[in-house]
Coordinates of N, CA and C and ligand atoms in Angstrom, one line a residue:
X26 N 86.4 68.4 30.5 CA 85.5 69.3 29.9 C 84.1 68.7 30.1
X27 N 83.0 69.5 30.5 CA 82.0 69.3 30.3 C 80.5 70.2 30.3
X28 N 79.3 70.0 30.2 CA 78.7 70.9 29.5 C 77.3 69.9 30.2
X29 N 76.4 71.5 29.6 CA 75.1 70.7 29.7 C 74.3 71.0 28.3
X30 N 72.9 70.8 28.2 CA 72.6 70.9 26.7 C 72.5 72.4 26.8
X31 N 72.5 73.8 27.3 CA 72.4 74.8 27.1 C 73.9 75.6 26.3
X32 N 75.1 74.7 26.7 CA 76.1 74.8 26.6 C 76.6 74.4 25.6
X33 N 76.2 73.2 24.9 CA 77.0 72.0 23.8 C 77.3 72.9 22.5
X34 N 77.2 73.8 22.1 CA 77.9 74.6 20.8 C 79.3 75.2 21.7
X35 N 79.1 75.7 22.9 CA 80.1 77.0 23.1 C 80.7 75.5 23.9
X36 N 80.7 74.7 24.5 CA 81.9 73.4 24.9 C 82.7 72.9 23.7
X37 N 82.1 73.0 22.2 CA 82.5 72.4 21.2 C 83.8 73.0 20.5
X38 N 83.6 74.9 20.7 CA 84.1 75.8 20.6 C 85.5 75.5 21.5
X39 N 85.3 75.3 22.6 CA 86.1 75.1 23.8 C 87.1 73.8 23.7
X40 N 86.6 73.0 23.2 CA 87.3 71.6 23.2 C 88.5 72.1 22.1
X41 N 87.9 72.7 20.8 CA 88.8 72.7 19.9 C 90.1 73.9 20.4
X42 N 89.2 74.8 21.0 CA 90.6 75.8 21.2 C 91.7 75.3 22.4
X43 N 91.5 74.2 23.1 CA 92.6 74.1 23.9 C 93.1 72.9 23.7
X44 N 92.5 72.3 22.5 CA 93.6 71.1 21.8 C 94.3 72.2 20.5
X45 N 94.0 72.9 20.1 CA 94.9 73.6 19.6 C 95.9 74.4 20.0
X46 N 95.6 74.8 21.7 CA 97.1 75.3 22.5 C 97.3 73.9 23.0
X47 N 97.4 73.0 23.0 CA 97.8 71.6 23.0 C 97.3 70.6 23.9
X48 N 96.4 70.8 24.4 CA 96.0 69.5 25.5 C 95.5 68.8 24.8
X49 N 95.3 67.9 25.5 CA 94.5 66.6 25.6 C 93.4 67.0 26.0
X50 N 92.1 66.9 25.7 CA 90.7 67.1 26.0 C 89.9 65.7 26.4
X51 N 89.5 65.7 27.7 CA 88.6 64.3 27.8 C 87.4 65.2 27.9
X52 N 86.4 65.1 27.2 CA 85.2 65.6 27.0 C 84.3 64.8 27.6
X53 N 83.7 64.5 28.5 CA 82.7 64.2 29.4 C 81.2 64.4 29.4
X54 N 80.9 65.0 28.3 CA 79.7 65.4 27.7 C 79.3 66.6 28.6
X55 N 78.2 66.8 28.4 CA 77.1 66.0 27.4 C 76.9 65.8 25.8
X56 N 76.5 64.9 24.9 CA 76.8 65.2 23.6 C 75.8 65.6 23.0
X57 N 74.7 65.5 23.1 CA 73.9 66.1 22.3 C 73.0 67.4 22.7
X58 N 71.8 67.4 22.3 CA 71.2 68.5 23.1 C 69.6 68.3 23.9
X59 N 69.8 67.3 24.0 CA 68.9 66.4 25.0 C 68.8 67.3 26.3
X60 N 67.9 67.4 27.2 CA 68.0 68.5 28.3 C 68.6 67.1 29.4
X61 N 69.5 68.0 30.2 CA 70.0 66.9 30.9 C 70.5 67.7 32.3
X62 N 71.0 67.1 33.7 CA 71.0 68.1 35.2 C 72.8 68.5 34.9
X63 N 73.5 69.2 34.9 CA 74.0 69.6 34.8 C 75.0 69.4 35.8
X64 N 74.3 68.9 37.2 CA 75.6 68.5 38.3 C 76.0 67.0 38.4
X65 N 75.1 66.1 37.4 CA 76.5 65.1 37.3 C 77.5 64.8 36.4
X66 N 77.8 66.1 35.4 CA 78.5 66.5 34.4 C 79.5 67.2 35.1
X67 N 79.1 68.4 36.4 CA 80.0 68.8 37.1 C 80.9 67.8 37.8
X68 N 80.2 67.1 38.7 CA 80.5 66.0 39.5 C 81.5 65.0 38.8
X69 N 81.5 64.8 37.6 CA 82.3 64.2 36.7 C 83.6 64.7 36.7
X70 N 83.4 65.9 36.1 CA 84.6 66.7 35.8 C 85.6 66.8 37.0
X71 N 84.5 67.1 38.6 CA 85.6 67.8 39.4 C 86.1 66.1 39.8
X72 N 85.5 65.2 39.9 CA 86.7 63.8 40.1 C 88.0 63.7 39.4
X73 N 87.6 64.2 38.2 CA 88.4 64.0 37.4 C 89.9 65.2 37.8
X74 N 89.7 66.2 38.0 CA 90.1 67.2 38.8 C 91.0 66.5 40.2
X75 N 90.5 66.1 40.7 CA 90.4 65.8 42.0 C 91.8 64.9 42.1
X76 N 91.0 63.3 41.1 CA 92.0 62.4 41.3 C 92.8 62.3 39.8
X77 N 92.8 62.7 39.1 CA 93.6 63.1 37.7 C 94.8 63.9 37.5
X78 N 94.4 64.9 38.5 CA 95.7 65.7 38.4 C 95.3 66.9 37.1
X79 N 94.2 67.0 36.6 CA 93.8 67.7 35.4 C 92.9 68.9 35.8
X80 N 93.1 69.7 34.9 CA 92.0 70.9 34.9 C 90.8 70.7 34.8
X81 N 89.8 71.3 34.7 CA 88.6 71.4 34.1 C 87.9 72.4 33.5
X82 N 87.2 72.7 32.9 CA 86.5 73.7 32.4 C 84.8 73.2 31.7
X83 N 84.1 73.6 32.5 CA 82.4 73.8 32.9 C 81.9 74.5 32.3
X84 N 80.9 74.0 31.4 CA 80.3 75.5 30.8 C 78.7 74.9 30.7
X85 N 77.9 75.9 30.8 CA 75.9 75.6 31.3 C 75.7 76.8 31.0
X86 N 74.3 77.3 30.8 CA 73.4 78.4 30.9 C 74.1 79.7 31.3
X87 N 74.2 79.5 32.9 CA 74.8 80.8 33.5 C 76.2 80.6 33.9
X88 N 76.6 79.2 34.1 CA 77.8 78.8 34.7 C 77.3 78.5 36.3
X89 N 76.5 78.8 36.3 CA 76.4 79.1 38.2 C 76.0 77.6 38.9
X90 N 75.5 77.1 38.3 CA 74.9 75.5 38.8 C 75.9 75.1 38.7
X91 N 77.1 74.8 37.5 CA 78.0 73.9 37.3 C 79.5 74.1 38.9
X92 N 79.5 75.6 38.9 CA 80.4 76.3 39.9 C 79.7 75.5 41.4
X93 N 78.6 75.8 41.3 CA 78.0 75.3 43.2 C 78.6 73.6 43.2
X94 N 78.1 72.9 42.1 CA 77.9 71.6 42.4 C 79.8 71.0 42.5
X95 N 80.6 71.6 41.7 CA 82.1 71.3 41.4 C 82.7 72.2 42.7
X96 N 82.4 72.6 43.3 CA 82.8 73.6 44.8 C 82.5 72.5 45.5
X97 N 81.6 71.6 45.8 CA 81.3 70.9 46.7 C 82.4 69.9 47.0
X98 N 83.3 69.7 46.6 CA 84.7 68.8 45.9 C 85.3 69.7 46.8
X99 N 86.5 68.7 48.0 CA 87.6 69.0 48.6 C 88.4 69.1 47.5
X100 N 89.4 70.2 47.5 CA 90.0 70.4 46.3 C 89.9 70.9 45.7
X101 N 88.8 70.9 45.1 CA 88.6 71.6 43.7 C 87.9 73.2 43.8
X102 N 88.9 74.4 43.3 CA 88.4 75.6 43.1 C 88.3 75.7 42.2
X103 N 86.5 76.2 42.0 CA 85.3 76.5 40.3 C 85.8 77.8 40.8
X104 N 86.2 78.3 39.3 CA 85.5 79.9 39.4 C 84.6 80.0 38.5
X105 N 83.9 80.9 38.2 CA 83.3 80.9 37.6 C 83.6 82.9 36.9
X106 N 83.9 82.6 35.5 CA 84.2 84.0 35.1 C 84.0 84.6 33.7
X107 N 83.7 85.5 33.7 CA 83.3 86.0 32.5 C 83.4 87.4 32.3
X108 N 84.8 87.3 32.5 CA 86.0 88.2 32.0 C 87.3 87.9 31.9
X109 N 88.1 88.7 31.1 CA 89.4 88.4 31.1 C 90.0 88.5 32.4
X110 N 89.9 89.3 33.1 CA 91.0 89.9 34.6 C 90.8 88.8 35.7
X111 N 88.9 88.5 35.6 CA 89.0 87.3 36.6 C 89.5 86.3 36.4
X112 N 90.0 85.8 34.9 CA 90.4 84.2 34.9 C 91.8 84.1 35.4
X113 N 92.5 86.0 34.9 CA 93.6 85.6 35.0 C 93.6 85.6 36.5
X114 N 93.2 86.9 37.3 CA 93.4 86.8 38.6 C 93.1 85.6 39.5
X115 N 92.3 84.3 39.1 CA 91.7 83.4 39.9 C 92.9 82.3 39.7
X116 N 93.7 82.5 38.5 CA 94.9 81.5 38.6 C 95.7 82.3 39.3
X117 N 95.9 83.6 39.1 CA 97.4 83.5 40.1 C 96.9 83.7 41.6
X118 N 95.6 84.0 42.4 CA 95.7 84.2 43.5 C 95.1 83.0 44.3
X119 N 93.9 81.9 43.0 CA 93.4 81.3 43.8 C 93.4 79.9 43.3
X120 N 94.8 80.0 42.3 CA 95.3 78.2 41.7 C 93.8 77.8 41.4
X121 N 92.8 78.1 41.2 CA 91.6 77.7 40.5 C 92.3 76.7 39.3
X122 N 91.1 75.3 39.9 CA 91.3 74.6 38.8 C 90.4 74.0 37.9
X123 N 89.4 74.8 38.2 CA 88.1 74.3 37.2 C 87.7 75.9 36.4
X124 N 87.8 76.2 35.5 CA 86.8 77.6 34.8 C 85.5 77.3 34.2
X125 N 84.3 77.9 35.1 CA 83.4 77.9 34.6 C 82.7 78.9 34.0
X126 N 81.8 78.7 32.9 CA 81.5 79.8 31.7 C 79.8 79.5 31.8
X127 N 79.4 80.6 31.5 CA 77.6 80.9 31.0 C 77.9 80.9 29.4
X128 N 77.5 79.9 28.7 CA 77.0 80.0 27.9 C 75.5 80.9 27.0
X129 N 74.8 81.3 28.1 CA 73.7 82.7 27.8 C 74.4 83.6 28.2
X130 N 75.6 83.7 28.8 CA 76.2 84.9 29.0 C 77.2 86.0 28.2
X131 N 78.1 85.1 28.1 CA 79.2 85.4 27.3 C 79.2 84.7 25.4
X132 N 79.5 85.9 24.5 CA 79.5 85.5 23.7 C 80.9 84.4 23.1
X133 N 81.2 84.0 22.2 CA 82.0 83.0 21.8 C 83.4 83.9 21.9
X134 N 83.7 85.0 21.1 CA 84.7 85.4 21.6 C 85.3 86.0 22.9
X135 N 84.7 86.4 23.9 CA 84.8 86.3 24.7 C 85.2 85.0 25.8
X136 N 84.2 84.0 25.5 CA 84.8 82.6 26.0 C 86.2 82.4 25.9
X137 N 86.4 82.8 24.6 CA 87.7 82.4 24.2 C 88.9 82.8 24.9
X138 N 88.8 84.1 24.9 CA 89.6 84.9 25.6 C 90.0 84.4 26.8
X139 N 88.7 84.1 27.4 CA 89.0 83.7 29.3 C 89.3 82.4 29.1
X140 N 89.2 81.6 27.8 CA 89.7 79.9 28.4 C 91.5 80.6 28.0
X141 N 91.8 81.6 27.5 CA 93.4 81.7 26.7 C 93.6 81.9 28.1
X142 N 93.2 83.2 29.0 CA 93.4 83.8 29.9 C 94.1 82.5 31.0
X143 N 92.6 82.3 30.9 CA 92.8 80.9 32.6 C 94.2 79.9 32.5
X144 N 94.0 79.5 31.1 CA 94.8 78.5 30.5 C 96.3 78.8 30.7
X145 N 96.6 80.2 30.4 CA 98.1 80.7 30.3 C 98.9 81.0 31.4
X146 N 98.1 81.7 32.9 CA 98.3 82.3 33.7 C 98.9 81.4 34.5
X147 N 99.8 81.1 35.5 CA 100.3 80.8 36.5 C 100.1 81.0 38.1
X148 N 99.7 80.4 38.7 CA 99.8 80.6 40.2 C 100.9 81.1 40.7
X149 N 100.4 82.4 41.7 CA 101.8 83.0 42.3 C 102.7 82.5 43.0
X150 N 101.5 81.2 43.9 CA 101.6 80.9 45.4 C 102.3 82.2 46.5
X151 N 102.9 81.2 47.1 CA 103.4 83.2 48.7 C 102.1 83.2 49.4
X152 N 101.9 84.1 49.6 CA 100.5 84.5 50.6 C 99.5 83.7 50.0
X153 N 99.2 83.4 48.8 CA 98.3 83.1 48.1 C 97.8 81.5 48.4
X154 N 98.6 80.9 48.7 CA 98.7 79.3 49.0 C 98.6 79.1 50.5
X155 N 99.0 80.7 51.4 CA 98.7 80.0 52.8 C 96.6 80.6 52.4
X156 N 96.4 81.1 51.9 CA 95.0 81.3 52.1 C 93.9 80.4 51.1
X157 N 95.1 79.9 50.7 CA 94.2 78.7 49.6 C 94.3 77.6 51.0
X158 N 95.4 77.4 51.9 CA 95.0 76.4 52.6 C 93.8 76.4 53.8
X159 N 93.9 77.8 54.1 CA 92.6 78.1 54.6 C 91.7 78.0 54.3
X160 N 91.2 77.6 53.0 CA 90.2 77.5 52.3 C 89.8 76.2 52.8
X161 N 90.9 75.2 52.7 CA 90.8 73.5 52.7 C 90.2 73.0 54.2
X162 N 90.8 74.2 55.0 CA 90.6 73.8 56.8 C 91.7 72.5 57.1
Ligands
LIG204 C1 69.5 74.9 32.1 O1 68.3 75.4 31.7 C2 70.2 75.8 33.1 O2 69.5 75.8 34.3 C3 71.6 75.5 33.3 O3 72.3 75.4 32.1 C4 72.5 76.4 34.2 O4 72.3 77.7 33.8 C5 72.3 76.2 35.6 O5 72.9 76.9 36.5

């Protein structure tokens, strides 16, 4: 998990609701509301991603900074969404393993929804995995 200061209420929100469907949460900051760059909070996460074997979930301003900088990562698919249909469809078609959220975007319940969404959904793989490998080259 990680965040930048435009984010730090709606990450806080976030941490709690997915240790209550049961994870483990390593929170990565940022912690306070100090203004801070936002892609070595990504950059953080998607290692973590990468060599962890764990999810992630990004949340900033628009989401959009956090998605470019964690895309840059062999491996790692950011989506970035802010709706229900995309989080679920980005697990089953595109094994996405980072969700990124706008915090100026999406209100709190909403957030919520798409971390349930992302979090529950299953990869189909089938077709879906030969075009995720296309992705990798
Ligand atoms: C911070 O002001 C803002 O630029 C950041 O949170 C994010 O929206 C960047 O994409």
């Amino acid at each position: 998990m990680g965040c930048d200061h435009a984010a730090l209420e709606l990450k806080r929100v976030i941490v709690a609701r997915l240790e209550e469907r049961g994870h483990e949460v390593v929170d990565l900051g940022t912690h306070d509301t100090s203004s801070v760059d936002y892609p070595s909070f990504a950059h953080q996460v998607a290692r973590r991603v990468m060599f962890g074997g764990a999810r992630g979930v990004l949340v900033c301003g628009t989401g959009i900074g956090m998605s470019i900088a964690a895309n840059r990562h062999r491996g790692v698919r950011a989506a970035l969404c802010h709706d229900v249909f995309s989080a679920k469809a980005t697990r089953e078609h595109n094994d996405a393993n980072v969700l990124c959220l706008g915090a100026r975007v999406v209100g709190r319940g909403l957030a919520l929804a798409i971390v349930d969404a992302f979090d529950a959904t299953e990869f189909e793989g089938g077709r879906h995995q030969r075009r995720i490998d296309l992705i990798e080259g």
